[in-house]
Amino acid sequence: MQIRWPAAALAASLFIAAGVHAAAPCDDFVRRLPNVKRSLCEAAQLQATTARSVQGRTLWARDIQPEETKLRVLVLGAIHGDELSSAAVALHWITLAEQTAAPWSQAIHWRFIPALNPDGLLATPPRRVNANGVDLNRNFPTPNWARDAKVYWEKRTRKDPRRWPGHQPLSEPESAFLHSEMQRFQPNLIVSIHVPYGVLDFDGPSVPPSRLGRLYLDQVGIFPGSLGNYGGVHKGVPVVTIELPNATRTPLDAETRQMWLDLLRWMGERLGPEQPQRLPRAP
């Protein structure tokens, strides 16, 4: 894959200030997310972006950028607010991104957005949709969105309110923020963590990973307005979609780490520099 290098000031455009303390998001995340202790959340050192949700909540992110990086990877959790474990795994992976010492892992600029839909995540009970009732994962500007998205919603989902795509693409501040980040960050790979099918999905160029941990490839289809359709099919950026099996319980820590190592191995084989370091499977 041909690499396009971002501008030097790329990361600086994301944050309000470099070093914003994580106390505010951790109050919410520790209370709501499974398997997330305060020490883990604070160690993630989340930083405030300029973006806000419909209800004015900050969208938090974290960059991990070693020197001389060659790939940019965007990791997303909780596009659907009721998929709590997706945000929790994203936070665990921030720790792994900092700790992984294999030479190949040092060539990656990671950008984590662990909870794209904080209004849905922090609602009582948590909701798939955002505060406007829009499914953010049906709100991206795929070709023929105006023709296909509403028809699909009406006929295939029978007007399921949990899957309402909105009145127009990028109508929501959360999806508009992610779209702008894709344009600014120019990721070579997007990893989107979801629930509850317990499989691995893939859209876009390259050969998909056959498995991550216990999750095996089982592609679930392409939907109007979905991130996989927009990023993987339309924009040609590989999108790995991880479908965890349970919304309120994360995989065991060893399994979370194994998924991470398998992802790194696949990236080294399919996206990375020539002759990358191969990572052993965890015991």
PDB file of C-alpha atoms in Angstrom:
ATOM      1  CA  MET A   1       0.000   0.000   0.000  1.00  0.00           C
ATOM      2  CA  GLN A   2       1.301   3.422  -0.918  1.00  0.00           C
ATOM      3  CA  ILE A   3       1.756   5.661   2.115  1.00  0.00           C
ATOM      4  CA  ARG A   4       0.812   9.328   2.058  1.00  0.00           C
ATOM      5  CA  TRP A   5       2.569  11.248   4.784  1.00  0.00           C
ATOM      6  CA  PRO A   6       0.477  13.721   6.814  1.00  0.00           C
ATOM      7  CA  ALA A   7       1.502  17.263   7.530  1.00  0.00           C
ATOM      8  CA  ALA A   8       3.812  17.797  10.485  1.00  0.00           C
ATOM      9  CA  ALA A   9       1.142  19.635  12.427  1.00  0.00           C
ATOM     10  CA  LEU A  10      -1.416  16.856  11.977  1.00  0.00           C
ATOM     11  CA  ALA A  11      -1.781  15.766  15.585  1.00  0.00           C
ATOM     12  CA  ALA A  12      -1.775  19.304  16.931  1.00  0.00           C
ATOM     13  CA  SER A  13      -5.030  20.049  15.138  1.00  0.00           C
ATOM     14  CA  LEU A  14      -6.888  17.403  17.115  1.00  0.00           C
ATOM     15  CA  PHE A  15      -6.515  18.582  20.682  1.00  0.00           C
ATOM     16  CA  ILE A  16      -7.525  21.649  22.615  1.00  0.00           C
ATOM     17  CA  ALA A  17      -4.373  21.345  24.718  1.00  0.00           C
ATOM     18  CA  ALA A  18      -1.693  18.707  24.921  1.00  0.00           C
ATOM     19  CA  GLY A  19      -1.964  17.281  28.438  1.00  0.00           C
ATOM     20  CA  VAL A  20      -5.616  17.645  29.342  1.00  0.00           C
ATOM     21  CA  HIS A  21      -6.173  15.513  32.420  1.00  0.00           C
ATOM     22  CA  ALA A  22      -8.372  12.446  32.055  1.00  0.00           C
ATOM     23  CA  ALA A  23     -10.350  12.922  35.287  1.00  0.00           C
ATOM     24  CA  ALA A  24     -13.530  14.098  33.565  1.00  0.00           C
ATOM     25  CA  PRO A  25     -13.957  11.188  31.126  1.00  0.00           C
ATOM     26  CA  CYS A  26     -12.812   8.667  33.715  1.00  0.00           C
ATOM     27  CA  ASP A  27     -15.592   9.645  36.111  1.00  0.00           C
ATOM     28  CA  ASP A  28     -18.080   8.532  33.462  1.00  0.00           C
ATOM     29  CA  PHE A  29     -16.161   5.640  31.930  1.00  0.00           C
ATOM     30  CA  VAL A  30     -15.294   3.930  35.219  1.00  0.00           C
ATOM     31  CA  ARG A  31     -18.914   4.179  36.319  1.00  0.00           C
ATOM     32  CA  ARG A  32     -20.372   2.818  33.100  1.00  0.00           C
ATOM     33  CA  LEU A  33     -17.867   0.569  31.301  1.00  0.00           C
ATOM     34  CA  PRO A  34     -17.153  -3.077  32.191  1.00  0.00           C
ATOM     35  CA  ASN A  35     -13.644  -4.070  33.248  1.00  0.00           C
ATOM     36  CA  VAL A  36     -12.382  -0.485  33.361  1.00  0.00           C
ATOM     37  CA  LYS A  37     -10.717   0.583  36.595  1.00  0.00           C
ATOM     38  CA  ARG A  38      -9.770   4.174  37.275  1.00  0.00           C
ATOM     39  CA  SER A  39      -6.071   3.337  37.066  1.00  0.00           C
ATOM     40  CA  LEU A  40      -6.535   1.953  33.543  1.00  0.00           C
ATOM     41  CA  CYS A  41      -8.603   4.924  32.401  1.00  0.00           C
ATOM     42  CA  GLU A  42      -6.254   7.522  33.826  1.00  0.00           C
ATOM     43  CA  ALA A  43      -3.244   5.724  32.353  1.00  0.00           C
ATOM     44  CA  ALA A  44      -4.875   6.108  28.920  1.00  0.00           C
ATOM     45  CA  GLN A  45      -4.271   9.891  29.225  1.00  0.00           C
ATOM     46  CA  LEU A  46      -7.261  10.776  27.091  1.00  0.00           C
ATOM     47  CA  GLN A  47      -7.209  14.264  25.653  1.00  0.00           C
ATOM     48  CA  ALA A  48     -10.127  16.529  24.838  1.00  0.00           C
ATOM     49  CA  THR A  49     -10.821  17.193  21.175  1.00  0.00           C
ATOM     50  CA  THR A  50     -12.616  20.281  19.944  1.00  0.00           C
ATOM     51  CA  ALA A  51     -15.633  18.136  19.041  1.00  0.00           C
ATOM     52  CA  ARG A  52     -18.811  17.867  21.106  1.00  0.00           C
ATOM     53  CA  SER A  53     -21.734  15.477  21.022  1.00  0.00           C
ATOM     54  CA  VAL A  54     -25.344  16.530  20.489  1.00  0.00           C
ATOM     55  CA  GLN A  55     -25.698  17.051  24.252  1.00  0.00           C
ATOM     56  CA  GLY A  56     -22.399  18.904  24.502  1.00  0.00           C
ATOM     57  CA  ARG A  57     -20.211  16.110  25.821  1.00  0.00           C
ATOM     58  CA  THR A  58     -16.532  16.157  24.884  1.00  0.00           C
ATOM     59  CA  LEU A  59     -15.277  13.560  22.433  1.00  0.00           C
ATOM     60  CA  TRP A  60     -12.020  12.208  23.853  1.00  0.00           C
ATOM     61  CA  ALA A  61      -9.050  10.803  21.956  1.00  0.00           C
ATOM     62  CA  ARG A  62      -5.482   9.640  22.421  1.00  0.00           C
ATOM     63  CA  ASP A  63      -2.555   9.676  20.014  1.00  0.00           C
ATOM     64  CA  ILE A  64       0.417   7.358  20.390  1.00  0.00           C
ATOM     65  CA  GLN A  65       3.069   8.400  17.901  1.00  0.00           C
ATOM     66  CA  PRO A  66       6.567   6.939  18.079  1.00  0.00           C
ATOM     67  CA  GLU A  67       9.296   8.497  15.985  1.00  0.00           C
ATOM     68  CA  GLU A  68       9.523   7.610  12.289  1.00  0.00           C
ATOM     69  CA  THR A  69       6.079   6.063  12.025  1.00  0.00           C
ATOM     70  CA  LYS A  70       5.092   4.582   8.677  1.00  0.00           C
ATOM     71  CA  LEU A  71       1.438   3.687   9.188  1.00  0.00           C
ATOM     72  CA  ARG A  72      -1.522   5.493  10.700  1.00  0.00           C
ATOM     73  CA  VAL A  73      -4.232   3.444  12.397  1.00  0.00           C
ATOM     74  CA  LEU A  74      -7.537   4.804  13.719  1.00  0.00           C
ATOM     75  CA  VAL A  75      -9.241   2.734  16.451  1.00  0.00           C
ATOM     76  CA  LEU A  76     -12.887   3.428  17.327  1.00  0.00           C
ATOM     77  CA  GLY A  77     -15.183   2.254  20.093  1.00  0.00           C
ATOM     78  CA  ALA A  78     -18.820   2.832  21.051  1.00  0.00           C
ATOM     79  CA  ILE A  79     -20.126   4.167  17.759  1.00  0.00           C
ATOM     80  CA  HIS A  80     -23.211   2.496  19.163  1.00  0.00           C
ATOM     81  CA  GLY A  81     -23.670   3.710  22.710  1.00  0.00           C
ATOM     82  CA  ASP A  82     -25.085   0.471  24.108  1.00  0.00           C
ATOM     83  CA  GLU A  83     -22.003  -1.510  23.049  1.00  0.00           C
ATOM     84  CA  LEU A  84     -20.187  -0.785  26.286  1.00  0.00           C
ATOM     85  CA  SER A  85     -17.486  -3.421  26.000  1.00  0.00           C
ATOM     86  CA  SER A  86     -16.281  -1.899  22.714  1.00  0.00           C
ATOM     87  CA  ALA A  87     -15.203   1.277  24.502  1.00  0.00           C
ATOM     88  CA  ALA A  88     -13.625  -0.771  27.293  1.00  0.00           C
ATOM     89  CA  VAL A  89     -11.517  -2.819  24.867  1.00  0.00           C
ATOM     90  CA  ALA A  90     -10.382   0.370  23.112  1.00  0.00           C
ATOM     91  CA  LEU A  91      -9.106   1.685  26.460  1.00  0.00           C
ATOM     92  CA  HIS A  92      -7.276  -1.593  27.158  1.00  0.00           C
ATOM     93  CA  TRP A  93      -5.681  -1.390  23.734  1.00  0.00           C
ATOM     94  CA  ILE A  94      -4.307   2.070  24.472  1.00  0.00           C
ATOM     95  CA  THR A  95      -2.293   0.477  27.273  1.00  0.00           C
ATOM     96  CA  LEU A  96      -1.119  -2.294  24.950  1.00  0.00           C
ATOM     97  CA  ALA A  97      -0.110   0.222  22.283  1.00  0.00           C
ATOM     98  CA  GLU A  98       2.130   1.917  24.826  1.00  0.00           C
ATOM     99  CA  GLN A  99       3.590  -1.319  26.170  1.00  0.00           C
ATOM    100  CA  THR A 100       4.172  -3.360  23.011  1.00  0.00           C
ATOM    101  CA  ALA A 101       7.920  -3.292  22.407  1.00  0.00           C
ATOM    102  CA  ALA A 102       8.231  -5.272  19.154  1.00  0.00           C
ATOM    103  CA  PRO A 103      10.139  -3.235  16.526  1.00  0.00           C
ATOM    104  CA  TRP A 104       7.275  -3.424  14.037  1.00  0.00           C
ATOM    105  CA  SER A 105       4.815  -1.884  16.509  1.00  0.00           C
ATOM    106  CA  GLN A 106       7.035   1.177  16.781  1.00  0.00           C
ATOM    107  CA  ALA A 107       6.251   2.082  13.157  1.00  0.00           C
ATOM    108  CA  ILE A 108       2.574   2.827  13.880  1.00  0.00           C
ATOM    109  CA  HIS A 109       0.912   6.135  14.698  1.00  0.00           C
ATOM    110  CA  TRP A 110      -2.198   5.149  16.647  1.00  0.00           C
ATOM    111  CA  ARG A 111      -5.210   7.372  17.133  1.00  0.00           C
ATOM    112  CA  PHE A 112      -7.845   6.079  19.551  1.00  0.00           C
ATOM    113  CA  ILE A 113     -11.383   7.443  19.903  1.00  0.00           C
ATOM    114  CA  PRO A 114     -12.802   5.055  22.519  1.00  0.00           C
ATOM    115  CA  ALA A 115     -16.348   6.448  22.720  1.00  0.00           C
ATOM    116  CA  LEU A 116     -17.637   8.178  19.606  1.00  0.00           C
ATOM    117  CA  ASN A 117     -21.209   8.210  20.953  1.00  0.00           C
ATOM    118  CA  PRO A 118     -20.961   9.387  24.578  1.00  0.00           C
ATOM    119  CA  ASP A 119     -24.602  10.502  24.730  1.00  0.00           C
ATOM    120  CA  GLY A 120     -25.797   7.004  23.888  1.00  0.00           C
ATOM    121  CA  LEU A 121     -23.231   5.380  26.147  1.00  0.00           C
ATOM    122  CA  LEU A 122     -24.140   7.504  29.178  1.00  0.00           C
ATOM    123  CA  ALA A 123     -27.906   7.383  28.683  1.00  0.00           C
ATOM    124  CA  THR A 124     -30.000   5.358  31.141  1.00  0.00           C
ATOM    125  CA  PRO A 125     -30.255   2.734  29.849  1.00  0.00           C
ATOM    126  CA  PRO A 126     -27.492   3.034  27.226  1.00  0.00           C
ATOM    127  CA  ARG A 127     -28.779   3.572  23.676  1.00  0.00           C
ATOM    128  CA  ARG A 128     -27.458   2.456  20.311  1.00  0.00           C
ATOM    129  CA  VAL A 129     -28.335   5.780  18.695  1.00  0.00           C
ATOM    130  CA  ASN A 130     -27.104   9.263  19.563  1.00  0.00           C
ATOM    131  CA  ALA A 131     -29.180  11.923  21.336  1.00  0.00           C
ATOM    132  CA  ASN A 132     -30.947  12.781  18.062  1.00  0.00           C
ATOM    133  CA  GLY A 133     -31.984   9.166  17.605  1.00  0.00           C
ATOM    134  CA  VAL A 134     -29.573   8.585  14.703  1.00  0.00           C
ATOM    135  CA  ASP A 135     -27.570   5.411  14.149  1.00  0.00           C
ATOM    136  CA  LEU A 136     -24.130   6.922  13.583  1.00  0.00           C
ATOM    137  CA  ASN A 137     -23.025   3.819  11.704  1.00  0.00           C
ATOM    138  CA  ARG A 138     -25.611   4.533   9.005  1.00  0.00           C
ATOM    139  CA  ASN A 139     -24.843   8.260   8.709  1.00  0.00           C
ATOM    140  CA  PHE A 140     -21.709   8.261   6.532  1.00  0.00           C
ATOM    141  CA  PRO A 141     -21.861   9.595   2.944  1.00  0.00           C
ATOM    142  CA  THR A 142     -21.772   6.372   0.941  1.00  0.00           C
ATOM    143  CA  PRO A 143     -22.622   6.663  -2.771  1.00  0.00           C
ATOM    144  CA  ASN A 144     -26.371   6.888  -3.394  1.00  0.00           C
ATOM    145  CA  TRP A 145     -27.029   7.438   0.316  1.00  0.00           C
ATOM    146  CA  ALA A 146     -30.078   9.621  -0.413  1.00  0.00           C
ATOM    147  CA  ARG A 147     -31.536   6.877  -2.599  1.00  0.00           C
ATOM    148  CA  ASP A 148     -30.627   3.823  -0.532  1.00  0.00           C
ATOM    149  CA  ALA A 149     -30.413   4.650   3.178  1.00  0.00           C
ATOM    150  CA  LYS A 150     -34.060   5.461   3.861  1.00  0.00           C
ATOM    151  CA  VAL A 151     -35.325   2.655   1.615  1.00  0.00           C
ATOM    152  CA  TYR A 152     -33.118   0.158   3.437  1.00  0.00           C
ATOM    153  CA  TRP A 153     -34.333   1.474   6.787  1.00  0.00           C
ATOM    154  CA  GLU A 154     -37.986   1.263   5.785  1.00  0.00           C
ATOM    155  CA  LYS A 155     -37.971  -2.091   3.992  1.00  0.00           C
ATOM    156  CA  ARG A 156     -35.127  -4.107   5.474  1.00  0.00           C
ATOM    157  CA  THR A 157     -35.291  -2.940   9.105  1.00  0.00           C
ATOM    158  CA  ARG A 158     -39.038  -2.179   9.081  1.00  0.00           C
ATOM    159  CA  LYS A 159     -38.350   1.308  10.397  1.00  0.00           C
ATOM    160  CA  ASP A 160     -36.390   0.072  13.386  1.00  0.00           C
ATOM    161  CA  PRO A 161     -35.746   3.269  15.398  1.00  0.00           C
ATOM    162  CA  ARG A 162     -32.387   1.845  16.540  1.00  0.00           C
ATOM    163  CA  ARG A 163     -31.191   1.965  12.927  1.00  0.00           C
ATOM    164  CA  TRP A 164     -32.526   5.319  11.736  1.00  0.00           C
ATOM    165  CA  PRO A 165     -29.844   6.742   9.366  1.00  0.00           C
ATOM    166  CA  GLY A 166     -30.827  10.389   9.803  1.00  0.00           C
ATOM    167  CA  HIS A 167     -32.217  12.862   7.302  1.00  0.00           C
ATOM    168  CA  GLN A 168     -28.919  13.339   5.494  1.00  0.00           C
ATOM    169  CA  PRO A 169     -25.356  11.982   5.722  1.00  0.00           C
ATOM    170  CA  LEU A 170     -23.074  13.529   8.339  1.00  0.00           C
ATOM    171  CA  SER A 171     -26.045  15.255   9.932  1.00  0.00           C
ATOM    172  CA  GLU A 172     -24.685  14.457  13.409  1.00  0.00           C
ATOM    173  CA  PRO A 173     -21.743  16.162  15.133  1.00  0.00           C
ATOM    174  CA  GLU A 174     -20.252  12.796  16.102  1.00  0.00           C
ATOM    175  CA  SER A 175     -20.215  11.349  12.574  1.00  0.00           C
ATOM    176  CA  ALA A 176     -19.097  14.692  11.130  1.00  0.00           C
ATOM    177  CA  PHE A 177     -16.178  14.697  13.585  1.00  0.00           C
ATOM    178  CA  LEU A 178     -15.111  11.186  12.610  1.00  0.00           C
ATOM    179  CA  HIS A 179     -15.396  12.071   8.926  1.00  0.00           C
ATOM    180  CA  SER A 180     -13.157  15.112   9.423  1.00  0.00           C
ATOM    181  CA  GLU A 181     -10.654  12.985  11.362  1.00  0.00           C
ATOM    182  CA  MET A 182     -10.505  10.498   8.503  1.00  0.00           C
ATOM    183  CA  GLN A 183      -9.713  13.334   6.108  1.00  0.00           C
ATOM    184  CA  ARG A 184      -7.158  14.934   8.443  1.00  0.00           C
ATOM    185  CA  PHE A 185      -5.464  11.807   9.792  1.00  0.00           C
ATOM    186  CA  GLN A 186      -5.564   9.842   6.511  1.00  0.00           C
ATOM    187  CA  PRO A 187      -5.497   6.435   8.212  1.00  0.00           C
ATOM    188  CA  ASN A 188      -4.041   3.427   6.444  1.00  0.00           C
ATOM    189  CA  LEU A 189      -6.347   1.240   8.524  1.00  0.00           C
ATOM    190  CA  ILE A 190      -9.513   1.736  10.564  1.00  0.00           C
ATOM    191  CA  VAL A 191     -10.372  -0.674  13.374  1.00  0.00           C
ATOM    192  CA  SER A 192     -13.964  -0.323  14.565  1.00  0.00           C
ATOM    193  CA  ILE A 193     -14.979  -2.260  17.679  1.00  0.00           C
ATOM    194  CA  HIS A 194     -18.614  -3.377  17.956  1.00  0.00           C
ATOM    195  CA  VAL A 195     -20.901  -5.903  19.657  1.00  0.00           C
ATOM    196  CA  PRO A 196     -22.581  -8.528  19.690  1.00  0.00           C
ATOM    197  CA  TYR A 197     -22.035 -11.021  16.847  1.00  0.00           C
ATOM    198  CA  GLY A 198     -18.771 -12.537  18.052  1.00  0.00           C
ATOM    199  CA  VAL A 199     -17.141 -12.454  14.618  1.00  0.00           C
ATOM    200  CA  LEU A 200     -14.619 -10.531  12.580  1.00  0.00           C
ATOM    201  CA  ASP A 201     -15.751  -8.429   9.603  1.00  0.00           C
ATOM    202  CA  PHE A 202     -13.720  -6.663   6.925  1.00  0.00           C
ATOM    203  CA  ASP A 203     -14.280  -4.145   4.144  1.00  0.00           C
ATOM    204  CA  GLY A 204     -11.859  -2.742   1.600  1.00  0.00           C
ATOM    205  CA  PRO A 205      -8.623  -3.697  -0.140  1.00  0.00           C
ATOM    206  CA  SER A 206      -6.034  -6.181   1.110  1.00  0.00           C
ATOM    207  CA  VAL A 207      -6.561  -9.731   2.332  1.00  0.00           C
ATOM    208  CA  PRO A 208      -8.613  -9.684   5.567  1.00  0.00           C
ATOM    209  CA  PRO A 209      -7.338 -11.231   8.766  1.00  0.00           C
ATOM    210  CA  SER A 210      -8.702 -14.743   9.177  1.00  0.00           C
ATOM    211  CA  ARG A 211      -8.969 -14.385  12.938  1.00  0.00           C
ATOM    212  CA  LEU A 212      -8.236 -12.108  15.869  1.00  0.00           C
ATOM    213  CA  GLY A 213      -8.048 -14.131  19.031  1.00  0.00           C
ATOM    214  CA  ARG A 214     -11.159 -16.312  19.116  1.00  0.00           C
ATOM    215  CA  LEU A 215     -13.004 -14.180  16.557  1.00  0.00           C
ATOM    216  CA  TYR A 216     -13.036 -15.661  13.054  1.00  0.00           C
ATOM    217  CA  LEU A 217     -13.765 -13.888   9.784  1.00  0.00           C
ATOM    218  CA  ASP A 218     -17.458 -13.968   8.907  1.00  0.00           C
ATOM    219  CA  GLN A 219     -18.347 -10.951   6.800  1.00  0.00           C
ATOM    220  CA  VAL A 220     -21.809  -9.682   7.709  1.00  0.00           C
ATOM    221  CA  GLY A 221     -22.629  -7.545   4.658  1.00  0.00           C
ATOM    222  CA  ILE A 222     -22.533  -3.947   3.479  1.00  0.00           C
ATOM    223  CA  PHE A 223     -25.081  -1.360   4.587  1.00  0.00           C
ATOM    224  CA  PRO A 224     -25.932   2.109   3.245  1.00  0.00           C
ATOM    225  CA  GLY A 225     -24.173   4.751   5.326  1.00  0.00           C
ATOM    226  CA  SER A 226     -21.999   2.365   7.330  1.00  0.00           C
ATOM    227  CA  LEU A 227     -18.382   3.152   8.141  1.00  0.00           C
ATOM    228  CA  GLY A 228     -17.224  -0.092   6.543  1.00  0.00           C
ATOM    229  CA  ASN A 229     -19.055   0.757   3.323  1.00  0.00           C
ATOM    230  CA  TYR A 230     -17.826   4.349   3.275  1.00  0.00           C
ATOM    231  CA  GLY A 231     -14.222   3.793   4.381  1.00  0.00           C
ATOM    232  CA  GLY A 232     -13.510   0.326   3.067  1.00  0.00           C
ATOM    233  CA  VAL A 233     -15.517   0.148  -0.140  1.00  0.00           C
ATOM    234  CA  HIS A 234     -15.837   3.779  -1.238  1.00  0.00           C
ATOM    235  CA  LYS A 235     -12.569   5.302   0.050  1.00  0.00           C
ATOM    236  CA  GLY A 236     -10.382   2.225  -0.224  1.00  0.00           C
ATOM    237  CA  VAL A 237      -9.161   2.300   3.385  1.00  0.00           C
ATOM    238  CA  PRO A 238      -9.262  -1.172   4.962  1.00  0.00           C
ATOM    239  CA  VAL A 239     -11.809  -1.351   7.781  1.00  0.00           C
ATOM    240  CA  VAL A 240     -11.502  -4.189  10.295  1.00  0.00           C
ATOM    241  CA  THR A 241     -14.726  -4.498  12.266  1.00  0.00           C
ATOM    242  CA  ILE A 242     -14.433  -6.430  15.502  1.00  0.00           C
ATOM    243  CA  GLU A 243     -17.730  -7.810  16.783  1.00  0.00           C
ATOM    244  CA  LEU A 244     -17.322  -8.727  20.431  1.00  0.00           C
ATOM    245  CA  PRO A 245     -19.793 -11.298  21.772  1.00  0.00           C
ATOM    246  CA  ASN A 246     -21.118  -9.396  24.800  1.00  0.00           C
ATOM    247  CA  ALA A 247     -22.002  -5.730  25.358  1.00  0.00           C
ATOM    248  CA  THR A 248     -21.614  -5.745  29.136  1.00  0.00           C
ATOM    249  CA  ARG A 249     -18.660  -8.088  29.558  1.00  0.00           C
ATOM    250  CA  THR A 250     -15.252  -7.757  27.933  1.00  0.00           C
ATOM    251  CA  PRO A 251     -13.139 -10.697  26.835  1.00  0.00           C
ATOM    252  CA  LEU A 252     -10.596 -11.870  29.388  1.00  0.00           C
ATOM    253  CA  ASP A 253      -7.459  -9.738  29.484  1.00  0.00           C
ATOM    254  CA  ALA A 254      -5.420 -12.514  27.850  1.00  0.00           C
ATOM    255  CA  GLU A 255      -7.920 -12.712  24.981  1.00  0.00           C
ATOM    256  CA  THR A 256      -7.929  -8.925  24.580  1.00  0.00           C
ATOM    257  CA  ARG A 257      -4.142  -9.041  24.307  1.00  0.00           C
ATOM    258  CA  GLN A 258      -4.263 -11.926  21.833  1.00  0.00           C
ATOM    259  CA  MET A 259      -6.612 -10.011  19.548  1.00  0.00           C
ATOM    260  CA  TRP A 260      -4.157  -7.113  19.704  1.00  0.00           C
ATOM    261  CA  LEU A 261      -1.159  -9.307  18.828  1.00  0.00           C
ATOM    262  CA  ASP A 262      -3.050 -10.963  15.979  1.00  0.00           C
ATOM    263  CA  LEU A 263      -3.986  -7.540  14.628  1.00  0.00           C
ATOM    264  CA  LEU A 264      -0.346  -6.428  14.731  1.00  0.00           C
ATOM    265  CA  ARG A 265       0.774  -9.603  13.002  1.00  0.00           C
ATOM    266  CA  TRP A 266      -1.769  -9.191  10.211  1.00  0.00           C
ATOM    267  CA  MET A 267      -0.822  -5.526   9.780  1.00  0.00           C
ATOM    268  CA  GLY A 268       2.840  -6.508   9.505  1.00  0.00           C
ATOM    269  CA  GLU A 269       2.054  -9.097   6.845  1.00  0.00           C
ATOM    270  CA  ARG A 270      -0.424  -7.070   4.789  1.00  0.00           C
ATOM    271  CA  LEU A 271       0.114  -3.375   5.446  1.00  0.00           C
ATOM    272  CA  GLY A 272       3.556  -2.926   6.921  1.00  0.00           C
ATOM    273  CA  PRO A 273       7.136  -2.504   5.692  1.00  0.00           C
ATOM    274  CA  GLU A 274       8.961  -5.355   3.999  1.00  0.00           C
ATOM    275  CA  GLN A 275      10.017  -8.247   6.219  1.00  0.00           C
ATOM    276  CA  PRO A 276       8.277  -7.062   9.392  1.00  0.00           C
ATOM    277  CA  GLN A 277       8.998  -8.610  12.749  1.00  0.00           C
ATOM    278  CA  ARG A 278       6.565 -11.488  13.293  1.00  0.00           C
ATOM    279  CA  LEU A 279       4.893 -11.508  16.683  1.00  0.00           C
ATOM    280  CA  PRO A 280       4.484 -14.776  18.613  1.00  0.00           C
ATOM    281  CA  ARG A 281       1.080 -15.827  19.859  1.00  0.00           C
ATOM    282  CA  ALA A 282       0.555 -15.275  23.536  1.00  0.00           C
ATOM    283  CA  PRO A 283       0.745 -18.415  25.684  1.00  0.00           C
TER     284      PRO A 283
END
